[in-house]
Amino acid sequence: MSRLPFYLLTGLLIVAGIALSIHRHVEFEVPWTPGEKRQVWEVEAQVDFVGQGDPVIVDMALPGPQQGYRLLTENTASSGFGLSFLEDERGRRAQWSIREASGPQQLYYSAQMLVAPQAKRPDTPPPKLKKLVWEPPFDAAAKQVIERAHQRSADAYTFARELIRDFTGDRQGENVRLLLTQFEQVPLLVKLLNEAGVHARQVSGLLLEDGRRRQSLTSWLQVYNAKGDWVLFNPYTGEQGRPENLLLWEDRGEAVLDVEGGSNSRVYFSMIEHNQPAAAAVRNQLSNDTLLNFSIHSLPLEDQALFQTILLIPIGALMVVFLRVLVGIKTSGTFMPVLIALAFIQTTLLTGLIGFLLVVAVGLVIRNYLSYLNLLLVARVSAVIITVIAIIAIFSVLSYRFGLNAGLTITFFPMIILAWTIERMSILWEEEGPKEVLIQGGGSLLTAVLAYLAMNNPWVRHITFNFLGVQLILLALILLLGNYTGYRLLELKRFKPVTES
Amino acid sequence: MGILLNNSWTSPKKLKTKGIIGMNRRNIRYIGRYNDRHLYPLVDDKLKTKLLAHEYGITTPALIGTVTTQFHVKHITTMVAGHGGFVIKPAKGSGGKGILVIDHVDGDAYVKPSGHHLGREDIERHVSNILSGLYSLGGSPDVAVIEALINFDESLSEYTYEGVPDIRVIVFQGYPVMAMMRLSTAASDGKANLHQGAVGVGLDIASGWALRGVQFDRSRQDHPDTGHDLASLHIHGWTTLLELAASCYEMTGLGYLGTDMVLDRDHGPMLLELNARPGLAIQMANGEGLRPRLDLIERQTESRSPVERVAFAQRHFARRGELEVTSSAPATAELAQTAFSSPGNSL
């Protein structure tokens, strides 16, 4: 039988596992290590307007996907208003509506933005050029301003920079001053750029600063070059590039706020920065449920906690397979060590070990006495379970009296593990002697401790919980180990005498 | 040997040259490939094996009776009455677990080979435990099988302590490939399990003469309790025994099989039990790896009868002993062949 399909399968599992993990890391910025903190901005927009007793439609731009930030969650508060989120060529917008509103009104929108350096903005086509008819004498002035900047530039970006410089400080000439009497600076710049054949638009951004309240949006220039790449310019200084702390709120050249049926409309922003553990930030990520995004994080928190433990079992299983197939350690029962290790996670290692040894030792003594009573096996096992409960109860009470709270956690040991271990060990003792009990019991405990150390590693916990692809890799590894026909480590010792002669 | 005391590890390469098979290889390459799982019950249930062997005309120890329900546990003493010694074993036990040997009955007391006396209730409890599945794989309910005690060939009594020495033959695709004798010791409490301290003696497939002895995985020249030299150990009726073992392949259909045989004083070679997952200590006892022999068998395409397979194995796997010869010892294989013609009690 050809082994090729087997290797193809394991290879496929590994590739799929790695691809899924990398996808999750890149696409959802799930960090590889658990300790990482993520910077999250909580931004709140407050829309004020005065209603005049007529139907009102409030249309506000919302931050869309963009470079440097990722939207985690968003909330609105607007009593009595209908609300819908729109997404069209004007970008993401929220629309509040009400049949009748009079007097001052307030609407709230808040968003959690994750600082994500890898986040990319989606490709949007550059805006259309708007050719304008300039009235004299502005046409001549515009022409001269464009001419002057054009001469001192090489491409769209340098042109925009020179143009903005001509608007600032000493370089502000007659022509510019004339134009500024008629137009506002930023729309004027867009017009001039368009006139010169450069795609550009005015966008609104929010400069993020921790703990600021009643902030307004600032205007920025987006300039496209021939290839369709764009660069952000500060329209007042000519500075090129996006400042680190700039969150683009409206990036389609549209109005930020549009209120129909209201007056004195304004929008203010307040913001708070906080650091969240990466895992929490990941959890808050808005999930659009695709197959690739298949995630435990969409489950209720309670089930997530359960899964966090369940997903560790393959790690323990891998440990057991490794120790048995490659090392050759004897354990009593195949996966009992994993169950013991799971109990250790609840009790912590030291109390778990001490408790386990105490209960099993006392249980062995009692079970030894029970075997003298000449009982049926079922009755004896049941009696062992009850005595185990009694032993645990006594240990818990004693340790509590002595002020050792740790003793109480022995109760996390499933009854059946302890009873079963005692039963097995005592049979082993009778049949094979105490030496075999030490070998198998010690092997089980050693395996359990190693499995516990592997499973309780924060790094491992983080990886197994956040990257489901890792489970495929583990499966492939276990399959490969199951295919290993070589010698076990301990066999090198066992078969030593044969090689001597 | 002493030079290497602090270095008690060998290298995988050395083991490979020696042809030693490890657990992983045994499990995947031989048991996994040649032993169909659905055939396991034939060997895991000793009662089934016994009935099947009867069908195929293979001798096994006489069956005194079986106990299948707790209700019948009380009848055990009447069942064994009249038989001198008997053995109680779980039908689905493994590794010799739960086997109780009673050498003879002395009034109300049942005497173990060690001289230890047991009462009637001890026997009943043991049977009851067997029925509850204490010794069976996975704890499933079991049946107690009571067999007549084997009167083992007394030529072997100097090589064993308190127990019946048995002969393990590994049968691969019907060919006997390697054999050893397991001698119980005081350390093994009269049991013939190597990991409990029984002595394993490698046997030459061609002649049935002892090759080499080990206890606790270290080589030995003599029996630790009787002090008798292992070199003079020879199995009478060797070829018959091998043919018996080889025919277990047809009987069970298992490709990789451990057959446990005993030599009865009156009935000659007998099948004691079969094992679908035989251990690897036989390599230690023989001082040789199984792999070259298994590879040779795997290359065979001709189909042969059990007798032909035994002859093939005897031709290809003949070996000279490593034990220090002190007194009477085999010079050639011919001598061994003549020894075969006089089986039975040669005391």
XYZ file of C-alpha atoms in Angstrom, chain A residues 51 70 76 108 127 169 220 261 263 279 292 409 418 434 488:
15
model
C -35.367 70.890 15.216
C -9.591 49.093 12.243
C -25.346 54.823 18.664
C -24.527 60.125 19.593
C -12.391 61.390 -7.857
C 3.227 82.887 4.922
C -7.029 67.526 4.555
C -35.179 69.949 8.640
C -30.745 74.248 11.977
C -7.000 38.901 23.120
C -12.248 31.488 6.917
C -8.996 22.766 45.081
C -8.962 9.114 41.432
C 5.204 -2.322 43.941
C 11.973 4.484 21.172
